[in-house]
PDB file of C-alpha atoms in Angstrom:
ATOM      1  CA  ASP A   1     -16.472  17.200 -20.095  1.00 75.00           C
ATOM      2  CA  LEU A   2     -15.745  16.418 -16.517  1.00 77.00           C
ATOM      3  CA  PRO A   3     -12.175  15.789 -15.465  1.00 77.00           C
ATOM      4  CA  VAL A   4     -11.362  12.240 -14.512  1.00 75.00           C
ATOM      5  CA  PHE A   5      -8.715  10.661 -12.339  1.00 79.00           C
ATOM      6  CA  GLY A   6      -7.155   7.313 -12.900  1.00 86.00           C
ATOM      7  CA  GLY A   7      -4.168   5.278 -11.691  1.00 88.00           C
ATOM      8  CA  ILE A   8      -2.727   1.877 -12.152  1.00 87.00           C
ATOM      9  CA  ASN A   9      -2.031  -0.585  -9.305  1.00 84.00           C
ATOM     10  CA  LEU A  10       0.107  -3.460 -10.478  1.00 84.00           C
ATOM     11  CA  ASP A  11      -0.100  -6.716  -8.607  1.00 81.00           C
ATOM     12  CA  ASP A  12       1.511 -10.171  -8.543  1.00 79.00           C
ATOM     13  CA  ILE A  13       4.354  -9.353 -10.989  1.00 79.00           C
ATOM     14  CA  ALA A  14       7.664 -10.921 -10.015  1.00 77.00           C
ATOM     15  CA  ALA A  15      10.991  -9.209 -10.049  1.00 74.00           C
ATOM     16  CA  PRO A  16      12.762  -8.209 -12.264  1.00 77.00           C
ATOM     17  CA  ARG A  17       9.815  -7.768 -14.708  1.00 84.00           C
ATOM     18  CA  CYS A  18       7.919  -5.694 -12.186  1.00 79.00           C
ATOM     19  CA  PHE A  19      10.686  -3.088 -12.152  1.00 81.00           C
ATOM     20  CA  GLU A  20      10.717  -2.887 -15.932  1.00 87.00           C
ATOM     21  CA  ILE A  21       6.953  -2.738 -16.341  1.00 90.00           C
ATOM     22  CA  GLU A  22       6.516  -0.105 -13.612  1.00 85.00           C
ATOM     23  CA  ALA A  23       9.330   2.115 -15.081  1.00 86.00           C
ATOM     24  CA  ARG A  24       7.898   1.931 -18.566  1.00 92.00           C
ATOM     25  CA  LEU A  25       4.379   2.718 -17.509  1.00 91.00           C
ATOM     26  CA  LYS A  26       5.566   5.742 -15.423  1.00 88.00           C
ATOM     27  CA  LYS A  27       7.604   6.973 -18.416  1.00 91.00           C
ATOM     28  CA  GLU A  28       4.765   6.651 -20.911  1.00 91.00           C
ATOM     29  CA  LEU A  29       1.715   7.699 -18.734  1.00 89.00           C
ATOM     30  CA  ASP A  30       0.804  10.774 -16.854  1.00 87.00           C
ATOM     31  CA  ILE A  31      -1.271   8.929 -14.172  1.00 88.00           C
ATOM     32  CA  PRO A  32       0.016   7.433 -10.952  1.00 87.00           C
ATOM     33  CA  VAL A  33       1.503   3.874 -11.222  1.00 87.00           C
ATOM     34  CA  MET A  34       2.307   1.738  -8.229  1.00 82.00           C
ATOM     35  CA  HIS A  35       3.123  -1.848  -7.724  1.00 75.00           C
ATOM     36  CA  ASP A  36       1.307  -3.269  -4.707  1.00 74.00           C
ATOM     37  CA  ASP A  37       3.954  -5.972  -4.003  1.00 76.00           C
ATOM     38  CA  GLN A  38       6.527  -3.312  -3.829  1.00 75.00           C
ATOM     39  CA  HIS A  39       5.094  -0.061  -2.617  1.00 79.00           C
ATOM     40  CA  GLY A  40       2.094  -1.445  -0.668  1.00 84.00           C
ATOM     41  CA  THR A  41       4.370  -3.773   1.240  1.00 89.00           C
ATOM     42  CA  ALA A  42       6.971  -1.069   1.857  1.00 93.00           C
ATOM     43  CA  ILE A  43       4.506   1.384   3.232  1.00 93.00           C
ATOM     44  CA  VAL A  44       2.862  -1.037   5.631  1.00 94.00           C
ATOM     45  CA  VAL A  45       6.263  -2.394   6.824  1.00 96.00           C
ATOM     46  CA  LEU A  46       7.591   1.115   7.493  1.00 97.00           C
ATOM     47  CA  ALA A  47       4.433   2.024   9.540  1.00 97.00           C
ATOM     48  CA  ALA A  48       4.823  -1.242  11.511  1.00 97.00           C
ATOM     49  CA  LEU A  49       8.495  -0.688  12.046  1.00 98.00           C
ATOM     50  CA  ILE A  50       7.949   2.838  13.463  1.00 97.00           C
ATOM     51  CA  ASN A  51       5.472   1.410  15.892  1.00 97.00           C
ATOM     52  CA  ALA A  52       7.572  -1.605  16.791  1.00 98.00           C
ATOM     53  CA  PHE A  53      10.701   0.455  17.527  1.00 98.00           C
ATOM     54  CA  LYS A  54       8.458   2.608  19.871  1.00 98.00           C
ATOM     55  CA  VAL A  55       7.316  -0.459  21.686  1.00 97.00           C
ATOM     56  CA  VAL A  56      10.872  -1.779  22.126  1.00 98.00           C
ATOM     57  CA  LYS A  57      12.139   1.815  23.094  1.00 98.00           C
ATOM     58  CA  LYS A  58      14.892   1.874  20.422  1.00 98.00           C
ATOM     59  CA  ASP A  59      15.884   4.592  18.011  1.00 97.00           C
ATOM     60  CA  ILE A  60      15.153   3.317  14.491  1.00 97.00           C
ATOM     61  CA  ARG A  61      17.648   5.827  13.055  1.00 96.00           C
ATOM     62  CA  ARG A  62      20.458   4.015  14.886  1.00 97.00           C
ATOM     63  CA  SER A  63      19.243   0.494  14.066  1.00 97.00           C
ATOM     64  CA  THR A  64      20.400  -2.362  11.982  1.00 98.00           C
ATOM     65  CA  ILE A  65      17.558  -3.847   9.998  1.00 98.00           C
ATOM     66  CA  VAL A  66      17.967  -7.074   7.984  1.00 98.00           C
ATOM     67  CA  ILE A  67      15.766  -7.660   4.922  1.00 98.00           C
ATOM     68  CA  ALA A  68      15.686 -11.334   3.941  1.00 98.00           C
ATOM     69  CA  GLY A  69      14.535 -11.221   0.337  1.00 97.00           C
ATOM     70  CA  ALA A  70      15.791  -8.903  -2.384  1.00 96.00           C
ATOM     71  CA  GLY A  71      12.872  -9.152  -4.770  1.00 91.00           C
ATOM     72  CA  ALA A  72      10.138  -6.594  -5.362  1.00 87.00           C
ATOM     73  CA  ALA A  73       8.968  -6.252  -1.821  1.00 91.00           C
ATOM     74  CA  GLY A  74      12.435  -6.321  -0.199  1.00 95.00           C
ATOM     75  CA  THR A  75      13.851  -3.784  -2.680  1.00 94.00           C
ATOM     76  CA  ALA A  76      11.043  -1.296  -2.285  1.00 93.00           C
ATOM     77  CA  THR A  77      11.136  -1.724   1.487  1.00 97.00           C
ATOM     78  CA  ALA A  78      14.887  -1.114   1.631  1.00 97.00           C
ATOM     79  CA  LYS A  79      14.489   2.113  -0.414  1.00 96.00           C
ATOM     80  CA  LEU A  80      11.716   3.460   1.735  1.00 96.00           C
ATOM     81  CA  ILE A  81      13.235   2.674   5.043  1.00 97.00           C
ATOM     82  CA  ARG A  82      16.550   4.198   3.807  1.00 97.00           C
ATOM     83  CA  GLN A  83      14.611   7.358   2.890  1.00 97.00           C
ATOM     84  CA  PHE A  84      13.056   7.301   6.379  1.00 97.00           C
ATOM     85  CA  GLY A  85      16.602   7.329   7.825  1.00 96.00           C
ATOM     86  CA  VAL A  86      17.223   3.861   9.394  1.00 96.00           C
ATOM     87  CA  GLY A  87      20.832   3.215  10.553  1.00 94.00           C
ATOM     88  CA  ASP A  88      22.010   0.320   8.431  1.00 97.00           C
ATOM     89  CA  ILE A  89      20.192  -2.141   6.195  1.00 98.00           C
ATOM     90  CA  ILE A  90      21.575  -5.611   5.339  1.00 98.00           C
ATOM     91  CA  MET A  91      19.987  -7.314   2.412  1.00 98.00           C
ATOM     92  CA  LEU A  92      19.987 -11.069   1.562  1.00 97.00           C
ATOM     93  CA  ASP A  93      18.937 -12.957  -1.405  1.00 97.00           C
ATOM     94  CA  ARG A  94      19.318 -16.720  -2.124  1.00 95.00           C
ATOM     95  CA  GLY A  95      23.051 -16.291  -2.510  1.00 96.00           C
ATOM     96  CA  GLY A  96      23.484 -14.641   0.909  1.00 97.00           C
ATOM     97  CA  ILE A  97      24.248 -11.085   2.007  1.00 98.00           C
ATOM     98  CA  LEU A  98      24.382  -8.514  -0.781  1.00 98.00           C
ATOM     99  CA  GLY A  99      27.839  -6.903  -0.881  1.00 96.00           C
ATOM    100  CA  ARG A 100      30.500  -5.532  -3.130  1.00 93.00           C
ATOM    101  CA  GLU A 101      32.159  -8.953  -3.331  1.00 92.00           C
ATOM    102  CA  ARG A 102      29.036 -10.510  -5.033  1.00 93.00           C
ATOM    103  CA  HIS A 103      29.260 -10.809  -8.718  1.00 92.00           C
ATOM    104  CA  GLY A 104      26.593 -11.161 -11.395  1.00 92.00           C
ATOM    105  CA  LEU A 105      24.084  -9.168  -9.538  1.00 94.00           C
ATOM    106  CA  SER A 106      21.092  -7.523 -11.402  1.00 92.00           C
ATOM    107  CA  PRO A 107      21.021  -3.757 -11.761  1.00 91.00           C
ATOM    108  CA  GLU A 108      18.469  -3.509  -9.018  1.00 90.00           C
ATOM    109  CA  LYS A 109      20.661  -5.517  -6.565  1.00 95.00           C
ATOM    110  CA  LYS A 110      23.701  -3.469  -7.529  1.00 95.00           C
ATOM    111  CA  GLU A 111      21.718  -0.360  -6.586  1.00 95.00           C
ATOM    112  CA  LEU A 112      20.960  -1.986  -3.231  1.00 97.00           C
ATOM    113  CA  VAL A 113      24.659  -2.734  -2.632  1.00 97.00           C
ATOM    114  CA  GLY A 114      25.322   0.980  -3.033  1.00 96.00           C
ATOM    115  CA  PHE A 115      23.462   1.900   0.159  1.00 97.00           C
ATOM    116  CA  THR A 116      23.298  -1.276   2.300  1.00 97.00           C
ATOM    117  CA  ASN A 117      25.646  -3.363   4.407  1.00 97.00           C
ATOM    118  CA  ARG A 118      27.957  -0.622   5.685  1.00 95.00           C
ATOM    119  CA  GLU A 119      29.862  -3.173   7.842  1.00 95.00           C
ATOM    120  CA  HIS A 120      30.572  -5.275   4.629  1.00 96.00           C
ATOM    121  CA  ARG A 121      29.231  -8.422   6.188  1.00 97.00           C
ATOM    122  CA  THR A 122      29.410 -11.629   4.254  1.00 97.00           C
ATOM    123  CA  GLY A 123      27.612 -14.987   4.709  1.00 97.00           C
ATOM    124  CA  GLY A 124      24.095 -15.964   5.179  1.00 97.00           C
ATOM    125  CA  ILE A 125      21.078 -15.189   7.516  1.00 98.00           C
ATOM    126  CA  ALA A 126      23.065 -16.026  10.632  1.00 97.00           C
ATOM    127  CA  GLU A 127      25.832 -13.516   9.909  1.00 98.00           C
ATOM    128  CA  ALA A 128      23.279 -10.892   8.785  1.00 98.00           C
ATOM    129  CA  LEU A 129      21.230 -11.224  11.969  1.00 98.00           C
ATOM    130  CA  PHE A 130      24.012 -11.135  14.470  1.00 98.00           C
ATOM    131  CA  GLY A 131      23.274  -8.044  16.627  1.00 98.00           C
ATOM    132  CA  ALA A 132      20.558  -6.875  14.334  1.00 98.00           C
ATOM    133  CA  ASP A 133      17.596  -4.976  15.845  1.00 98.00           C
ATOM    134  CA  ALA A 134      15.002  -6.082  13.309  1.00 98.00           C
ATOM    135  CA  VAL A 135      14.429  -8.593  10.512  1.00 98.00           C
ATOM    136  CA  ILE A 136      11.959  -8.266   7.764  1.00 98.00           C
ATOM    137  CA  GLY A 137      11.307 -11.529   5.984  1.00 97.00           C
ATOM    138  CA  VAL A 138       9.940 -11.256   2.472  1.00 96.00           C
ATOM    139  CA  SER A 139      11.567 -14.445   1.147  1.00 95.00           C
ATOM    140  CA  GLY A 140      10.343 -17.880   1.776  1.00 94.00           C
ATOM    141  CA  PRO A 141       9.325 -20.595   4.283  1.00 96.00           C
ATOM    142  CA  ASN A 142      11.485 -21.540   7.226  1.00 96.00           C
ATOM    143  CA  THR A 143      14.534 -19.563   6.332  1.00 96.00           C
ATOM    144  CA  ILE A 144      15.059 -18.134   9.702  1.00 98.00           C
ATOM    145  CA  HIS A 145      15.599 -20.347  12.804  1.00 97.00           C
ATOM    146  CA  GLU A 146      15.333 -19.802  16.508  1.00 98.00           C
ATOM    147  CA  ARG A 147      19.139 -19.839  16.931  1.00 98.00           C
ATOM    148  CA  ASP A 148      19.301 -16.956  14.379  1.00 97.00           C
ATOM    149  CA  VAL A 149      16.751 -14.888  16.418  1.00 98.00           C
ATOM    150  CA  ARG A 150      18.740 -15.559  19.630  1.00 98.00           C
ATOM    151  CA  MET A 151      21.726 -13.846  17.986  1.00 98.00           C
ATOM    152  CA  MET A 152      19.912 -10.662  17.398  1.00 98.00           C
ATOM    153  CA  ALA A 153      20.087  -7.639  19.707  1.00 98.00           C
ATOM    154  CA  ARG A 154      17.947  -7.572  22.805  1.00 97.00           C
ATOM    155  CA  ARG A 155      14.273  -6.604  22.286  1.00 98.00           C
ATOM    156  CA  ALA A 156      14.506  -7.757  18.689  1.00 98.00           C
ATOM    157  CA  ILE A 157      11.755  -7.219  16.045  1.00 98.00           C
ATOM    158  CA  VAL A 158      10.854 -10.082  13.737  1.00 98.00           C
ATOM    159  CA  PHE A 159       8.489  -9.514  10.746  1.00 98.00           C
ATOM    160  CA  ALA A 160       8.108 -12.967   9.080  1.00 97.00           C
ATOM    161  CA  LEU A 161       5.938 -12.032   6.119  1.00 95.00           C
ATOM    162  CA  ALA A 162       6.232 -14.921   3.665  1.00 93.00           C
ATOM    163  CA  ASN A 163       2.907 -16.574   2.809  1.00 89.00           C
ATOM    164  CA  PRO A 164       1.500 -19.103   3.462  1.00 92.00           C
ATOM    165  CA  VAL A 165       4.479 -20.369   5.500  1.00 94.00           C
ATOM    166  CA  PRO A 166       6.552 -17.552   7.138  1.00 96.00           C
ATOM    167  CA  GLU A 167      10.356 -17.396   7.515  1.00 97.00           C
ATOM    168  CA  ILE A 168       9.899 -18.447  11.092  1.00 97.00           C
ATOM    169  CA  MET A 169       6.620 -19.283  12.880  1.00 96.00           C
ATOM    170  CA  PRO A 170       5.595 -16.522  15.281  1.00 96.00           C
ATOM    171  CA  ASN A 171       5.556 -18.769  18.350  1.00 95.00           C
ATOM    172  CA  LEU A 172       9.116 -19.876  17.568  1.00 97.00           C
ATOM    173  CA  ALA A 173      10.335 -16.254  17.130  1.00 97.00           C
ATOM    174  CA  HIS A 174       8.730 -15.278  20.509  1.00 96.00           C
ATOM    175  CA  HIS A 175      10.312 -18.399  22.113  1.00 97.00           C
ATOM    176  CA  ALA A 176      13.690 -17.297  20.785  1.00 98.00           C
ATOM    177  CA  GLY A 177      13.373 -13.941  22.520  1.00 97.00           C
ATOM    178  CA  ALA A 178      11.845 -11.577  19.961  1.00 98.00           C
ATOM    179  CA  ALA A 179       9.948  -8.797  21.623  1.00 98.00           C
ATOM    180  CA  VAL A 180       7.687  -7.932  18.688  1.00 98.00           C
ATOM    181  CA  VAL A 181       6.651 -10.468  16.004  1.00 97.00           C
ATOM    182  CA  ALA A 182       4.460 -10.031  13.084  1.00 96.00           C
ATOM    183  CA  SER A 183       3.476 -12.129  10.153  1.00 94.00           C
ATOM    184  CA  GLY A 184       1.654 -11.714   6.826  1.00 88.00           C
ATOM    185  CA  ARG A 185      -1.057 -14.160   7.615  1.00 86.00           C
ATOM    186  CA  SER A 186      -4.538 -13.035   8.608  1.00 86.00           C
ATOM    187  CA  ASP A 187      -5.115 -16.175  10.654  1.00 90.00           C
ATOM    188  CA  PHE A 188      -2.060 -15.379  12.893  1.00 87.00           C
ATOM    189  CA  PRO A 189      -1.909 -12.779  15.539  1.00 79.00           C
ATOM    190  CA  ASN A 190      -0.329  -9.467  14.745  1.00 79.00           C
ATOM    191  CA  GLN A 191      -0.747  -9.554  10.979  1.00 75.00           C
TER     192      GLN A 191
END
């Protein structure tokens, strides 16, 4: 008998079911389990952020990073970049910025509130992006506007990753002053 190796890569399972399924599989199995929408996205985003912060000559550990989208990808990304040691993370869902004043949040979002939004911001995307160094969009189409990008810190980083229509089109983010722009589409530059 030869030893074998196996693992499970979950894909295309929406939150909150993805969290429950992954947790149960990890508990019941002794093989690696990952959810591509969560962990695959988080790993690629962290690598891209590290490089983008080098390009704009800023310290990622003193940065404010906004994550627009608190589903599977946003949650995993927030956890990973926190572990890496970024300054502050501000999370948004459809209801706006996640914070202590928000009621009726899922357990996953309550966990995010515990380590994000140190300045206790409230409001929507405009309030979240004010002075932010980077934004990671993992939400939906056209949710970030040029005026929002203009309110970000100088040499801002914009990752608009929604597919097929990003949170803001790359050319608009550049026009608004973003220094580094990436998207999730293979037919756009800087995927």
